[in-house]
PDB file of C-alpha atoms in Angstrom:
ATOM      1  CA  UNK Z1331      62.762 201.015  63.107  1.00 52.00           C
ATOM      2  CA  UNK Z1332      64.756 197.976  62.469  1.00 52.00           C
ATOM      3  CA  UNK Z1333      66.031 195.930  65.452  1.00 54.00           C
ATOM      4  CA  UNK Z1334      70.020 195.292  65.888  1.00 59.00           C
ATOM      5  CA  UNK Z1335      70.941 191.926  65.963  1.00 59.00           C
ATOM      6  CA  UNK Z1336      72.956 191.797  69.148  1.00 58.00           C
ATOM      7  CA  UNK Z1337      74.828 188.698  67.680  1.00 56.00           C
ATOM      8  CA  UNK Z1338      76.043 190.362  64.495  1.00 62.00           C
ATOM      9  CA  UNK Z1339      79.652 190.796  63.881  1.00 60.00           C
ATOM     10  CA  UNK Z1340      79.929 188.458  67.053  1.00 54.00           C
ATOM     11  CA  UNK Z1341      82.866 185.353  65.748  1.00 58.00           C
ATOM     12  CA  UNK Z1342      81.169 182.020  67.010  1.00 55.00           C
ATOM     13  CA  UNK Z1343      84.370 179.448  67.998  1.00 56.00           C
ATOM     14  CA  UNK Z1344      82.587 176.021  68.359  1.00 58.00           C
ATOM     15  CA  UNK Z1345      85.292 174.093  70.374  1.00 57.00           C
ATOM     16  CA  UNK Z1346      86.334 170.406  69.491  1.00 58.00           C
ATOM     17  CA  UNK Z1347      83.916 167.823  70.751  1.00 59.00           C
ATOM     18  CA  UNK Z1348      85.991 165.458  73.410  1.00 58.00           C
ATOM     19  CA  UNK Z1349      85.658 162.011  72.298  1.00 58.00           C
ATOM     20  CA  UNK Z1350      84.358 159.528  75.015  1.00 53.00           C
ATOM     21  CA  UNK Z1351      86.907 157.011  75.751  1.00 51.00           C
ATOM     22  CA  UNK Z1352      86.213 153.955  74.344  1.00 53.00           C
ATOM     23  CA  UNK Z1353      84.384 151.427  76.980  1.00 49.00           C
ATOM     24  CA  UNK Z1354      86.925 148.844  78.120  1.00 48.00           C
ATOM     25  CA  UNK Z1355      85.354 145.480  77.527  1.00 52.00           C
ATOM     26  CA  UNK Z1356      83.725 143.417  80.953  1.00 46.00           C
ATOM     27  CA  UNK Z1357      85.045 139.909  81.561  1.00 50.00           C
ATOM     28  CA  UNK Z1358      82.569 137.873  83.965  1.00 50.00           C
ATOM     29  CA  UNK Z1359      84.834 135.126  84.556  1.00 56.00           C
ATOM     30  CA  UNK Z1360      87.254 137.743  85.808  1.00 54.00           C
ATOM     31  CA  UNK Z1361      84.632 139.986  87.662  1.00 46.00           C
ATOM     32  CA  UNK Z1362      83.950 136.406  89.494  1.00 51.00           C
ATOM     33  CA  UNK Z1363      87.720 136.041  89.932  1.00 55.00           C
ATOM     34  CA  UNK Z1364      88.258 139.108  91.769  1.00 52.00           C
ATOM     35  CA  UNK Z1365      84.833 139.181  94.054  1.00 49.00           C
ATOM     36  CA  UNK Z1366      85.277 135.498  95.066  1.00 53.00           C
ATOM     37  CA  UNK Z1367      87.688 136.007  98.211  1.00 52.00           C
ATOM     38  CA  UNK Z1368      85.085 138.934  99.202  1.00 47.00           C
ATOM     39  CA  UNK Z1369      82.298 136.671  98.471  1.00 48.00           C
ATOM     40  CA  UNK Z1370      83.512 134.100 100.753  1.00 50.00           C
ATOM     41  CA  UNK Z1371      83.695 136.218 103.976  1.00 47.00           C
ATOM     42  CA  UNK Z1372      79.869 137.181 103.929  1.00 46.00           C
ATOM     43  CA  UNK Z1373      78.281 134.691 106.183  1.00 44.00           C
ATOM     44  CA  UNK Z1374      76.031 134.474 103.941  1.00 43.00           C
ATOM     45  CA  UNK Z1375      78.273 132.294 101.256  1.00 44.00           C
ATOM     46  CA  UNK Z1376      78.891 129.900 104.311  1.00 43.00           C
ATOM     47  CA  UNK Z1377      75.417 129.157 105.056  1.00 39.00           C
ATOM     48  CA  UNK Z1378      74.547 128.452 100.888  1.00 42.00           C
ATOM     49  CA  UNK Z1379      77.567 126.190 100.850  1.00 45.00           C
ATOM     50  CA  UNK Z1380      76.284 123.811 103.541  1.00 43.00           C
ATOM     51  CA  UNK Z1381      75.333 120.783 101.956  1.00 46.00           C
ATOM     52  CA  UNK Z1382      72.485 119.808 104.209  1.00 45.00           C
ATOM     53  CA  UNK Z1383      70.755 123.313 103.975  1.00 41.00           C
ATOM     54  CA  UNK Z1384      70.826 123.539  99.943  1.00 43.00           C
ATOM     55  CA  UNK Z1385      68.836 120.147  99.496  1.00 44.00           C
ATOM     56  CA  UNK Z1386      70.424 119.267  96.797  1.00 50.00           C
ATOM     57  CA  UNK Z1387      71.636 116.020  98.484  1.00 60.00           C
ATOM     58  CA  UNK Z1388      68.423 115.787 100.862  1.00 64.00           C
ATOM     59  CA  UNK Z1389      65.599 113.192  98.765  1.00 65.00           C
ATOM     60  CA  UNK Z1390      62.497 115.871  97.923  1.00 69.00           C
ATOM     61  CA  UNK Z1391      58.939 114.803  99.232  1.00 79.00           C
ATOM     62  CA  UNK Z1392      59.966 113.933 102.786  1.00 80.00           C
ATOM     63  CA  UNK Z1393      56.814 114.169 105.042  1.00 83.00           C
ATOM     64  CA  UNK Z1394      55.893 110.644 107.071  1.00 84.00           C
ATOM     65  CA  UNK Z1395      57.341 109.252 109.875  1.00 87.00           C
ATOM     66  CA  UNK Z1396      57.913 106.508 106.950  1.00 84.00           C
ATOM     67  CA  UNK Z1397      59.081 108.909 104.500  1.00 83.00           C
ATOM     68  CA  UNK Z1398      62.462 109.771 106.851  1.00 82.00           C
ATOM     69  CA  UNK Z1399      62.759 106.415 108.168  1.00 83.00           C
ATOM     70  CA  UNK Z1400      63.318 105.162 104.730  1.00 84.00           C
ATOM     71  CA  UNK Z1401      65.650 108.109 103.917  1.00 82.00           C
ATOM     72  CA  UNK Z1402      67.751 107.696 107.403  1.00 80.00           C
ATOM     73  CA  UNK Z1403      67.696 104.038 106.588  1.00 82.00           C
ATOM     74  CA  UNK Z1404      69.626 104.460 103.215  1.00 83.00           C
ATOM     75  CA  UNK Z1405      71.771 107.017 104.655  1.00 80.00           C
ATOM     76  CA  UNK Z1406      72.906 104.682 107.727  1.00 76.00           C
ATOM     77  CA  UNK Z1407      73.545 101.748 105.242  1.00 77.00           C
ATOM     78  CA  UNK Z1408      75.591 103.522 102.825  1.00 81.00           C
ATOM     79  CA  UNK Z1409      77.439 105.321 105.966  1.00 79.00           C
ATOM     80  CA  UNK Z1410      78.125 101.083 107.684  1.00 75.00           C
ATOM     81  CA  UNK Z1411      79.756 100.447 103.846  1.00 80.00           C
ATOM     82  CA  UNK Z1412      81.854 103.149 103.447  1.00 87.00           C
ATOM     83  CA  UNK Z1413      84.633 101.893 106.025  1.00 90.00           C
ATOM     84  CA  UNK Z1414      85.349  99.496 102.693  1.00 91.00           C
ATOM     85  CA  UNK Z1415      86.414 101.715 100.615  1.00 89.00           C
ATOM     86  CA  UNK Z1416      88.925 103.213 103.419  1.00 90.00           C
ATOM     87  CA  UNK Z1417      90.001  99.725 103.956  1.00 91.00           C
ATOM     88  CA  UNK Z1418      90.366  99.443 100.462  1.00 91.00           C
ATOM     89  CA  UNK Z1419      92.351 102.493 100.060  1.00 91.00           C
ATOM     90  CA  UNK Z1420      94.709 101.232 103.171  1.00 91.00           C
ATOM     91  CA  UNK Z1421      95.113  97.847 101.668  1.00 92.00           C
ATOM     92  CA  UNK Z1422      96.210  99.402  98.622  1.00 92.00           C
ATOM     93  CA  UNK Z1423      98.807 101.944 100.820  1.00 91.00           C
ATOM     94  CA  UNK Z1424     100.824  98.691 102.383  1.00 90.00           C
ATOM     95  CA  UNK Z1425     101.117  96.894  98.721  1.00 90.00           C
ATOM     96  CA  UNK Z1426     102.287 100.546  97.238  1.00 89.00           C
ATOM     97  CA  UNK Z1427     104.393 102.012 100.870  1.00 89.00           C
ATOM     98  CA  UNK Z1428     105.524  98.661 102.606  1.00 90.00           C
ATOM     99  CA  UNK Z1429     104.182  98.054 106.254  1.00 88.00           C
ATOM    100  CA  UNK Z1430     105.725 100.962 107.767  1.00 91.00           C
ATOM    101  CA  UNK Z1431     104.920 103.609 105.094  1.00 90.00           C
ATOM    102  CA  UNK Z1432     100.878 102.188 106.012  1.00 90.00           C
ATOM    103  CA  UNK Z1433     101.529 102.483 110.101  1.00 90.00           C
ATOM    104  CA  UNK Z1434     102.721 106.276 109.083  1.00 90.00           C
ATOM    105  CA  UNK Z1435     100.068 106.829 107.205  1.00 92.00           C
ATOM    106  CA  UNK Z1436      97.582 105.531 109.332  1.00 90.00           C
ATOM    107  CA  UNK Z1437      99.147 107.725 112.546  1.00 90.00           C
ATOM    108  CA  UNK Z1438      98.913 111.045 110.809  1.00 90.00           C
ATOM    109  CA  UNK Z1439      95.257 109.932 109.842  1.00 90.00           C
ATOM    110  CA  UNK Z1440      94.552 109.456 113.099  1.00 88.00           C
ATOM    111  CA  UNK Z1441      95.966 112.565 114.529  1.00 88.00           C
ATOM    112  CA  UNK Z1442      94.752 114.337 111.184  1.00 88.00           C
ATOM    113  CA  UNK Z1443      90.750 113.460 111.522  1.00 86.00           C
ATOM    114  CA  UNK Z1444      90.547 111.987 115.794  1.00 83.00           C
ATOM    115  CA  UNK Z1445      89.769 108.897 114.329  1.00 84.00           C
ATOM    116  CA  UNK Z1446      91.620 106.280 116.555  1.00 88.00           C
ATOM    117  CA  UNK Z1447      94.587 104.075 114.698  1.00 89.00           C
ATOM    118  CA  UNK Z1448      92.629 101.090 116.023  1.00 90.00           C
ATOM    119  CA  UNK Z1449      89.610 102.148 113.790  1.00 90.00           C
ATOM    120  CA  UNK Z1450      91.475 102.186 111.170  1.00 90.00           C
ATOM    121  CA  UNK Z1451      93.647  99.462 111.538  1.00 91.00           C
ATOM    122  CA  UNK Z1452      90.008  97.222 112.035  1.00 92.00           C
ATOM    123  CA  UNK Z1453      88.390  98.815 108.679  1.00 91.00           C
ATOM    124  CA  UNK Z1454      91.264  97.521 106.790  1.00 93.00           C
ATOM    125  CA  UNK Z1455      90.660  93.936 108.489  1.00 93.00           C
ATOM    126  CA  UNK Z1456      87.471  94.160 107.963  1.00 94.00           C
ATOM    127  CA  UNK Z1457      87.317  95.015 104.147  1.00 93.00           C
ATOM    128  CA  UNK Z1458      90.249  91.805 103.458  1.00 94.00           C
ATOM    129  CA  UNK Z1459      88.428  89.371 105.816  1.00 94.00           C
ATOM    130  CA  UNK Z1460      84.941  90.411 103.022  1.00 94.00           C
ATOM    131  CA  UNK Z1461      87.079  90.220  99.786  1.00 93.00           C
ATOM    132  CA  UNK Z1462      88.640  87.240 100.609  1.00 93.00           C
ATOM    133  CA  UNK Z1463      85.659  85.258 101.600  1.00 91.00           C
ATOM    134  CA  UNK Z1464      86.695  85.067 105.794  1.00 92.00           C
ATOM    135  CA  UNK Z1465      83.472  86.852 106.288  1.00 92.00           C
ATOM    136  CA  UNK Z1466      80.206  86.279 104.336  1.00 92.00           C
ATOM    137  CA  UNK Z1467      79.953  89.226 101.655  1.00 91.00           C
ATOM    138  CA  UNK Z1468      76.258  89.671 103.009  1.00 91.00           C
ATOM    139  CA  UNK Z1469      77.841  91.149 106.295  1.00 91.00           C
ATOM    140  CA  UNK Z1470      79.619  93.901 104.675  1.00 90.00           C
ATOM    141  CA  UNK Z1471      76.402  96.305 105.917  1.00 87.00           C
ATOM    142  CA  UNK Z1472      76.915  95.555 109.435  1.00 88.00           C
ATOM    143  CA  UNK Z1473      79.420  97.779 110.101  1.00 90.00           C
ATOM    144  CA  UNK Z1474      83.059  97.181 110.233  1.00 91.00           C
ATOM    145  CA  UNK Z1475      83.222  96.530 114.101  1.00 93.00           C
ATOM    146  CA  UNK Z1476      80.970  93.455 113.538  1.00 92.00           C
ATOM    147  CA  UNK Z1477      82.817  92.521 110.397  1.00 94.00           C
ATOM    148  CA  UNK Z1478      86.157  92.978 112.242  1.00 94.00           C
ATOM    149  CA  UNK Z1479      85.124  90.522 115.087  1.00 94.00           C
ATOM    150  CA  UNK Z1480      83.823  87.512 112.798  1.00 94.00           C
ATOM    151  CA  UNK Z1481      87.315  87.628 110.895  1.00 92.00           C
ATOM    152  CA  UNK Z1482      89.083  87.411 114.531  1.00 91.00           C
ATOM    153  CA  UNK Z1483      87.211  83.385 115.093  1.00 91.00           C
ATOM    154  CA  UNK Z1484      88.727  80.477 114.192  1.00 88.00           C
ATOM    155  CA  UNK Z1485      86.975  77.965 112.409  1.00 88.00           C
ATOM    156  CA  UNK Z1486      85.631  76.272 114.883  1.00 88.00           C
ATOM    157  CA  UNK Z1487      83.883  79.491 116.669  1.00 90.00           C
ATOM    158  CA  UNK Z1488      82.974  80.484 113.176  1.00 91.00           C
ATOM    159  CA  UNK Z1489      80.862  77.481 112.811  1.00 91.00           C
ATOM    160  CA  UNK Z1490      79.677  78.246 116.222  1.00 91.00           C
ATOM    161  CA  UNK Z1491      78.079  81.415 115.588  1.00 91.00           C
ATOM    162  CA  UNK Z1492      77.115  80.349 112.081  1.00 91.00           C
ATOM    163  CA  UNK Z1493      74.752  77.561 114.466  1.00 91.00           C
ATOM    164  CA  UNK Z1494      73.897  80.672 116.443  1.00 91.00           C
ATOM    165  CA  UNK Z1495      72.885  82.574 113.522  1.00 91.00           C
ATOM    166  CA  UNK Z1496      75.140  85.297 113.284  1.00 91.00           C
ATOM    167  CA  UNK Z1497      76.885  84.832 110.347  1.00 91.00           C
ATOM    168  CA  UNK Z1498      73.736  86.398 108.230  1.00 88.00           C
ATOM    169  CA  UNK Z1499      72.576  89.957 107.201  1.00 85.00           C
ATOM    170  CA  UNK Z1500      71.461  91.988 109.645  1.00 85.00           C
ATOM    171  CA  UNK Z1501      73.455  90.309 113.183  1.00 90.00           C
ATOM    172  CA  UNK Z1502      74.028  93.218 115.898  1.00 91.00           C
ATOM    173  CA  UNK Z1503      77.102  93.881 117.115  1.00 91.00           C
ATOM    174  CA  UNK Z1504      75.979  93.673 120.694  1.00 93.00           C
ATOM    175  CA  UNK Z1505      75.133  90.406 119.875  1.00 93.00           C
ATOM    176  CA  UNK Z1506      78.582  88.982 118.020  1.00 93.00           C
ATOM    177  CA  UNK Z1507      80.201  91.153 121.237  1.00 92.00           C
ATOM    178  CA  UNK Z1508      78.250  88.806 123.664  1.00 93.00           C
ATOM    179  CA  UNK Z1509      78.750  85.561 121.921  1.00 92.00           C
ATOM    180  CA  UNK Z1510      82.712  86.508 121.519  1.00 91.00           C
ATOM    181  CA  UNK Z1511      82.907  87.345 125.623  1.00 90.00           C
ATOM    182  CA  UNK Z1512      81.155  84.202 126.015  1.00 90.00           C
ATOM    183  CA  UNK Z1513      82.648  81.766 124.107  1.00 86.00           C
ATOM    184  CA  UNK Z1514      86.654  83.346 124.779  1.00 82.00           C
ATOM    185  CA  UNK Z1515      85.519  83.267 128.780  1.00 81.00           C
ATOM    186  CA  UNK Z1516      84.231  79.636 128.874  1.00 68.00           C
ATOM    187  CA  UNK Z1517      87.100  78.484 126.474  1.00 59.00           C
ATOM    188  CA  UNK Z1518      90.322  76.793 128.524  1.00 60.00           C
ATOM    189  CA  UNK Z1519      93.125  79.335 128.263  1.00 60.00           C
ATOM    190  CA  UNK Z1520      95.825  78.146 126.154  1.00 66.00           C
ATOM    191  CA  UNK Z1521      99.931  78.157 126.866  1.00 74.00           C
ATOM    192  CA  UNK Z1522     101.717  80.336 124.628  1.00 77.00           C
ATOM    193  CA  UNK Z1523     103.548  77.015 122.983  1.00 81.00           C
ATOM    194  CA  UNK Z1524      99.914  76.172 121.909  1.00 77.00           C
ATOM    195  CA  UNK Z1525      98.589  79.830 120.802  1.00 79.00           C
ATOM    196  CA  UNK Z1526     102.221  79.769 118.098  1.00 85.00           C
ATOM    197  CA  UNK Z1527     101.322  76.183 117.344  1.00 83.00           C
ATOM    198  CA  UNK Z1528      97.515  77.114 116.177  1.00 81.00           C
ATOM    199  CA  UNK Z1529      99.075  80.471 114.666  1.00 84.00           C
ATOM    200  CA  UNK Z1530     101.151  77.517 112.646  1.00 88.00           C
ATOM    201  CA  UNK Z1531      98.797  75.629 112.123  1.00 84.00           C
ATOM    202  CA  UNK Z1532      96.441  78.387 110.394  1.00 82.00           C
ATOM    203  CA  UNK Z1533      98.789  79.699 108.176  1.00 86.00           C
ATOM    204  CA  UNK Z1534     100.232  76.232 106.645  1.00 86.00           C
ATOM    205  CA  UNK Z1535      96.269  76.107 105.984  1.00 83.00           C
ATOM    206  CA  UNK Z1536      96.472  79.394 104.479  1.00 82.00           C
ATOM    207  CA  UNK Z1537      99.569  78.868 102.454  1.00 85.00           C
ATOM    208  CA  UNK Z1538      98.402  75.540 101.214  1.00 83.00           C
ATOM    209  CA  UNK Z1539      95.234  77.296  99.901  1.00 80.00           C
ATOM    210  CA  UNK Z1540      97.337  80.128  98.366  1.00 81.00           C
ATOM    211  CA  UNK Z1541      99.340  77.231  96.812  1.00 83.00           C
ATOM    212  CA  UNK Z1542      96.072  75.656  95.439  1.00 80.00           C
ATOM    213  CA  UNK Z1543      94.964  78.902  94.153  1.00 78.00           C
ATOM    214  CA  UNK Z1544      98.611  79.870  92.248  1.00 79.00           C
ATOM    215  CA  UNK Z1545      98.592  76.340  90.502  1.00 79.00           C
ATOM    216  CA  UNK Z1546      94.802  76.771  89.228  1.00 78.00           C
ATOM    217  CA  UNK Z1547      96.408  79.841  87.645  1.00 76.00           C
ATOM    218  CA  UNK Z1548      99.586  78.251  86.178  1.00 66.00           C
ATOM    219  CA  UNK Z1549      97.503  75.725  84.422  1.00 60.00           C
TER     220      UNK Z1549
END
C-alpha cells in the first residue's frame, strides 16, 4: 500500500525575507569625541596624565647615586633660568601695556599663582640687569634672587664683590646676601639730598651712554 503524502495539496506561502538594515558607518574620531568627558572622570585618566608618572619627560637609565645627581642637576639649572623668560615676557608687557597695565598684570599674577608681586617684580630686574650687561651673562644660572641683588650695587660695590669673587658662575646667594648686609651696614648712611644727587648722578651716566649708543646707530 502506498503511503499519503501528508504535505500534498498543502499551499506553501514562503513570506518575504526582511532585509537587514544597512550598518550605519563607525567614526573613531567621533566615538573619541563622545567618550572623552567619561574618560576623564575615571581616576584612572588622571593618574596616566601625570607627567612625572608616564616617563616620558623623566631621562631612561637612572640607577646611581650619580645617575640622579646629574639628572636633578640639569633639572635645577634649567628651573634657576626660567625666571628669564618671565622677566622677558614682563619686560615685553610694560613696552606693549604702559607701567600700569604691567603693575595690573603683575597683581592678578600674583593673586592668580601665590607667587608674591615682589618675585615678580625682581625676575623682571633681574632678566634687564643680564641683557643689558649690569650683571655678567655667566650669572644668569644663579637664580634670579642673586641676579636681582648684583644689579641693586653701584659701581663701586660692584667692583667690590667682583675683588671678592662674586661676580662669577656659581656665587651663592647666602653669600652675595652677606656681603650686601655687610657692606650697606658698615657704609655711612647718606642724607636724602645725597641719595637724589647719586640717583642723578647715575642716570646722566646712563643717558650719556644711551646717547653714545643712539649716535653709533645714526652713523
Amino acid at each position: 500500500m502506498l503511503k499519503r503524502d501528508p504535505m500534498q495539496g498543502v499551499e506553501v506561502v514562503k513570506k518575504p525575507t526582511r532585509k537587514k538594515p544597512a550598518m550605519i558607518p563607525i567614526d573613531p574620531d567621533e566615538i573619541r569625541r563622545q567618550v572623552a568627558p567619561l574618560a576623564e572622570r575615571l581616576p584612572s585618566h588622571a593618574v596616566a596624565q601625570t607627567p612625572a608618572l608616564t616617563g616620558e619627560v623623566l631621562p631612561p637609565e637612572l640607577r646611581t647615586l650619580d645617575d640622579y645627581f646629574a639628572a636633578l642637576s640639569n633639572e635645577i639649572a634649567a628651573a634657576k633660568k626660567q625666571y628669564m623668560r618671565i622677566g622677558a615676557l614682563l619686560d615685553r608687557a610694560e613696552d606693549a601695556l604702559g607701567l600700569e597695565g604691567r603693575a595690573a598684570l603683575v597683581r592678578r599674577l600674583s593673586a592668580t599663582h601665590n607667587v608674591g608681586a615682589s618675585a615678580l617684580s625682581q625676575m623682571m630686574t633681574a632678566y634687564r640687569a643680564i641683557v643689558h650687561g649690569k650683571v655678567p651673562a655667566e650669572l644668569e644660572g644663579s637664580g634670579y634672587t642673586t641676579v636681582y641683588l648684583l644689579s641693586d650695587l653701584s659701581d663701586e660695590e660692584k667692583e667690590q664683590a667682583k675683588t671678592e669673587g662674586l661676580l662669577q658662575s656659581g656665587v651663592r646667594q647666602a653669600a652675595v646676601k652677606e656681603f650686601v648686609k655687610r657692606i650697606r651696614t658698615l657704609a655711612p648712611q647718606k642724607t636724602e639730598r645725597e641719595r637724589i644727587e647719586a640717583e642723578i648722578a647715575d642716570l646722566e651716566t646712563k643717558l650719556k651712554k644711551a646717547r653714545a649708543k643712539l649716535a653709533a646707530l645714526v652713523d
